[in-house]
Short mmCIF file of C-alpha atoms in Angstrom, two decimals:
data_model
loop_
_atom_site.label_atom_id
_atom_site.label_comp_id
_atom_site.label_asym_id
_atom_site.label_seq_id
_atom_site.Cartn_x
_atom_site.Cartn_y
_atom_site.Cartn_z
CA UNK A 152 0.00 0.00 0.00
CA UNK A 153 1.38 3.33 -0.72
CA UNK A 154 0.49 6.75 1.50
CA UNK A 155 -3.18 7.82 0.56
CA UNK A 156 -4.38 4.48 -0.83
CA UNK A 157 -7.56 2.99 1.02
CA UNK A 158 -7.28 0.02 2.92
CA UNK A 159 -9.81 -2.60 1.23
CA UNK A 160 -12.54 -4.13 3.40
CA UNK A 161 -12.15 -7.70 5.28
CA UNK A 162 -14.91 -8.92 3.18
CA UNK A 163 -13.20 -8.59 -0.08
CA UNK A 164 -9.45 -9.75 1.65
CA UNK A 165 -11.38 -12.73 2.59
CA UNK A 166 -12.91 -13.81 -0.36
CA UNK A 167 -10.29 -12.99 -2.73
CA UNK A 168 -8.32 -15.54 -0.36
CA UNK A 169 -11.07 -18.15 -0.77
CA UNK A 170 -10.97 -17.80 -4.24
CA UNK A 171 -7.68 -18.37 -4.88
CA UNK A 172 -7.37 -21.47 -1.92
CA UNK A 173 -10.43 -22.14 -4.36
CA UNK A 174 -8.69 -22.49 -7.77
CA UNK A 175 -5.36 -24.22 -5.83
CA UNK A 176 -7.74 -26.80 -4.69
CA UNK A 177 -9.33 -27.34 -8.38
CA UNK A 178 -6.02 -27.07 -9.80
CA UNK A 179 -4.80 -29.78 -7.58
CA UNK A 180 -7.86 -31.91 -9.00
CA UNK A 181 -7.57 -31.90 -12.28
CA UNK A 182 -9.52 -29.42 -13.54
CA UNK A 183 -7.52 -25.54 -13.80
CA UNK A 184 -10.41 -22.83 -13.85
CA UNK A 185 -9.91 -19.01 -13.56
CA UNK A 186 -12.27 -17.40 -11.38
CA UNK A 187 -13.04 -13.35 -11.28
CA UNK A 188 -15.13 -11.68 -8.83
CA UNK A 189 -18.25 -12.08 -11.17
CA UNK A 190 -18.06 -15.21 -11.99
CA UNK A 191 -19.58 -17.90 -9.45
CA UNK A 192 -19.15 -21.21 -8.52
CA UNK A 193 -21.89 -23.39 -9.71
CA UNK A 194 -22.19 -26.17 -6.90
CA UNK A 195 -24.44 -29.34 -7.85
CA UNK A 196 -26.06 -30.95 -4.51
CA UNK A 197 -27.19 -34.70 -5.44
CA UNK A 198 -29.94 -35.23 -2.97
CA UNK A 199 -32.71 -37.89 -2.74
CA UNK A 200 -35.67 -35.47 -3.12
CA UNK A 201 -36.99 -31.62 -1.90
CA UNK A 202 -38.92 -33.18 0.95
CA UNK A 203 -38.77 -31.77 4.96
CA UNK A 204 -35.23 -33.79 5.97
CA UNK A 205 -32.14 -32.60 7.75
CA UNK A 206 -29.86 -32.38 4.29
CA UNK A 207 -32.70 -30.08 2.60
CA UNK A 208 -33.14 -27.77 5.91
CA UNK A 209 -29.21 -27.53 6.16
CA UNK A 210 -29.06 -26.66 2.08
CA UNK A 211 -31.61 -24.05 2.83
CA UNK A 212 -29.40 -22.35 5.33
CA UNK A 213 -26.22 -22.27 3.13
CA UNK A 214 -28.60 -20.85 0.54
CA UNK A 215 -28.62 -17.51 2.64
CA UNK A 216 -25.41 -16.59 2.10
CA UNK A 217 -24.57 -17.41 -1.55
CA UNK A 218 -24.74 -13.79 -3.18
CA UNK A 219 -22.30 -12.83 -0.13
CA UNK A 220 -20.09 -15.44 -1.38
CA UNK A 221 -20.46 -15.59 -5.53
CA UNK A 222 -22.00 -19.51 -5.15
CA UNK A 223 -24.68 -20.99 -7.29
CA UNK A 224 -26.21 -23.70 -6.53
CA UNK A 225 -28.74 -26.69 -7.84
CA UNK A 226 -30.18 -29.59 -7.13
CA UNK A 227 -30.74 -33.05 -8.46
CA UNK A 228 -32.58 -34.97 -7.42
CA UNK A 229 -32.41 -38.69 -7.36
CA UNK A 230 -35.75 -40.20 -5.89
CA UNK A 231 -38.29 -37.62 -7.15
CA UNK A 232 -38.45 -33.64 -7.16
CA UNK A 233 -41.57 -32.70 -6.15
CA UNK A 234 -41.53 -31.89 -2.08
CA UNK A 235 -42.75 -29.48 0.76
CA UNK A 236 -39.33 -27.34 0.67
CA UNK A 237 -39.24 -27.47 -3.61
CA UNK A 238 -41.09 -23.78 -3.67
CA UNK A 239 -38.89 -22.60 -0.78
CA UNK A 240 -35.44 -23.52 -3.39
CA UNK A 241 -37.09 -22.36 -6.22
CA UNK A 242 -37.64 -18.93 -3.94
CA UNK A 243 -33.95 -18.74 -3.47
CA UNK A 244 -32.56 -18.85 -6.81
CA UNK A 245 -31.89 -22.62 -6.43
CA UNK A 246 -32.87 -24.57 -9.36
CA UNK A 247 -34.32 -28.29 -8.72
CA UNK A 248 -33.66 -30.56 -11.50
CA UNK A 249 -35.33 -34.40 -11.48
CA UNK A 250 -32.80 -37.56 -12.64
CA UNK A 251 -34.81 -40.70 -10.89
CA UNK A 252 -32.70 -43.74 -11.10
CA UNK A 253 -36.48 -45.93 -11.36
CA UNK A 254 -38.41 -44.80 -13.71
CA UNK A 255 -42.25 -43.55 -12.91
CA UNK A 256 -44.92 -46.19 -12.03
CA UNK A 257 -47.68 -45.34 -14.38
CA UNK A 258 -49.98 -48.50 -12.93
CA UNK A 259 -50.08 -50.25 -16.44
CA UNK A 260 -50.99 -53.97 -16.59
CA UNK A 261 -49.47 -56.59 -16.46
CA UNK A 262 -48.12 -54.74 -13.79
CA UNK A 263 -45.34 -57.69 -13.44
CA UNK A 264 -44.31 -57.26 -17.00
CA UNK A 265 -44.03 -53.55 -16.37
CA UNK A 266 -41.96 -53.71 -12.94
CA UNK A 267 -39.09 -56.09 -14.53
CA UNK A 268 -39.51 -53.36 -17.67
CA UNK A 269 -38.46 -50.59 -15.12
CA UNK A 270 -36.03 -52.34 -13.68
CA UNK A 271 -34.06 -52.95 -16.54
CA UNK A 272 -34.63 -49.49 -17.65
CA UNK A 273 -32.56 -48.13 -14.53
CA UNK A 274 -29.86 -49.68 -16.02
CA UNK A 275 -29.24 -46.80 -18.33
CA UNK A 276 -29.36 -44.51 -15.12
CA UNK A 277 -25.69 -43.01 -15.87
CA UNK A 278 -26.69 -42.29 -18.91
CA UNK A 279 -29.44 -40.24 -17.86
CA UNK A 280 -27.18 -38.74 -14.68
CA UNK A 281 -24.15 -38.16 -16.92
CA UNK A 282 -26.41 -35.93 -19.52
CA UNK A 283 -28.32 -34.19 -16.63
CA UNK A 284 -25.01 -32.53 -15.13
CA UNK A 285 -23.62 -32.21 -18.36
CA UNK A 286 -25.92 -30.04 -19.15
CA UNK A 287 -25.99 -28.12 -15.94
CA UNK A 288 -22.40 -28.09 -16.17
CA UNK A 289 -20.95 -27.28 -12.11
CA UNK A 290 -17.78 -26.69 -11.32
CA UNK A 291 -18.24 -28.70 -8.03
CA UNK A 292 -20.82 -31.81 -7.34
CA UNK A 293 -21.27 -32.42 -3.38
CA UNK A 294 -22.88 -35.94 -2.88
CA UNK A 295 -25.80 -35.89 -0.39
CA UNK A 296 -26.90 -39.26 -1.39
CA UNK A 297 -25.30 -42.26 -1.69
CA UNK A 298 -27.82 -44.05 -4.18
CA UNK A 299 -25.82 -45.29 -7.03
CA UNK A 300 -22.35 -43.67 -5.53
CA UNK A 301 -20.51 -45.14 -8.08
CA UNK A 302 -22.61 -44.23 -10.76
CA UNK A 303 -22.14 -40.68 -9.26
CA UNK A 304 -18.36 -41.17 -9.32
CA UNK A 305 -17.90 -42.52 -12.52
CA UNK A 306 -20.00 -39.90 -14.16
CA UNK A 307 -18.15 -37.22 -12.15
CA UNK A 308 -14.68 -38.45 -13.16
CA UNK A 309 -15.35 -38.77 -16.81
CA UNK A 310 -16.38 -35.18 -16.90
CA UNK A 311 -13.33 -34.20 -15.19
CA UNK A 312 -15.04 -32.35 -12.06
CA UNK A 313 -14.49 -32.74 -8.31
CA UNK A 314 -16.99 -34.81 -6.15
CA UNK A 315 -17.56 -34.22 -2.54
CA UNK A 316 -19.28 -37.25 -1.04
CA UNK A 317 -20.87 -35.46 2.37
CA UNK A 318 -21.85 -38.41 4.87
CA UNK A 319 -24.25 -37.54 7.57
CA UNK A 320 -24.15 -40.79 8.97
CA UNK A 321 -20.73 -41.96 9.61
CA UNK A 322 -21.80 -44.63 11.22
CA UNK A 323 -24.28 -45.61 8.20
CA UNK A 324 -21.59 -48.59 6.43
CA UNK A 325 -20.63 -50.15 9.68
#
């Protein structure tokens, strides 16, 4: 700093030093991105559905603070998108984007014929997931489900961007 220059605000010290641990730790990864201030970081949560849970209420919190920090975030959702807290992430900018793993039961008879039908359709689930975040393109996926995880991993790796597998449950696999 030279005499008469202003002394910049915490705020901006602080996230220009997240920003840059930021691009180290992508770097490190694989995967070398340049961020500027007004860019963000697109953040892809894989969670089970928008339903009242303890994932979706914690989501909902870090939502509050992602113009403070330059983050954008969706959602995709695994088991079905429709749920109590869906209008509540749509509110906040966060976009909620369906990739079931079993297809919709539509009740058509035989209904046996039809269940081994779906069942081998979810088969061609990474397809399906590999398009969806294709298309949405983040920069970072956080796991919150661990349906299909290496479905999740695969489709993560071939697409060259970093995966965050958040357990809850440590204690879940023992």
């Amino acid at each position: 700093l030279k005499y008469g220059d202003s002394i910049p605000a915490f705020d901006t010290i602080f996230r220009e030093e997240k920003m840059s641990f930021l691009r180290y730790k992508l770097r490190r990864l694989g995967r070398f991105v340049w961020y500027r201030r007004s860019t963000l970081l697109n953040v892809l949560h894989i969670i089970g559905t928008p339903d009242v849970g303890g994932v979706q209420t914690y989501l909902l919190d870090l939502v509050k603070y992602d113009k403070q920090y330059s983050i954008s975030r969706n959602l995709l959702c695994l088991h079905g998108h429709d749920g109590v807290l869906k209008k509540k992430f749509l509110g906040n900018g966060v976009g909620c984007f369906p990739c079931g793993i079993m297809p919709q039961d539509h009740g058509f008879r035989p209904y046996r014929f039809w269940k081994v039908i779906r069942k081998i359709i979810r088969i061609f689930f990474v397809f399906k997931l590999h398009r969806t975040i294709r298309y949405l393109r983040p920069d970072i996926i956080v796991c919150e489900e661990p349906s299909y995880l290496n479905s999740q991993l695969l489709v993560s790796r071939l697409l060259r961007i970093p995966f965050i597998w958040h357990m809850h449950n440590e204690n879940q696999f023992i």
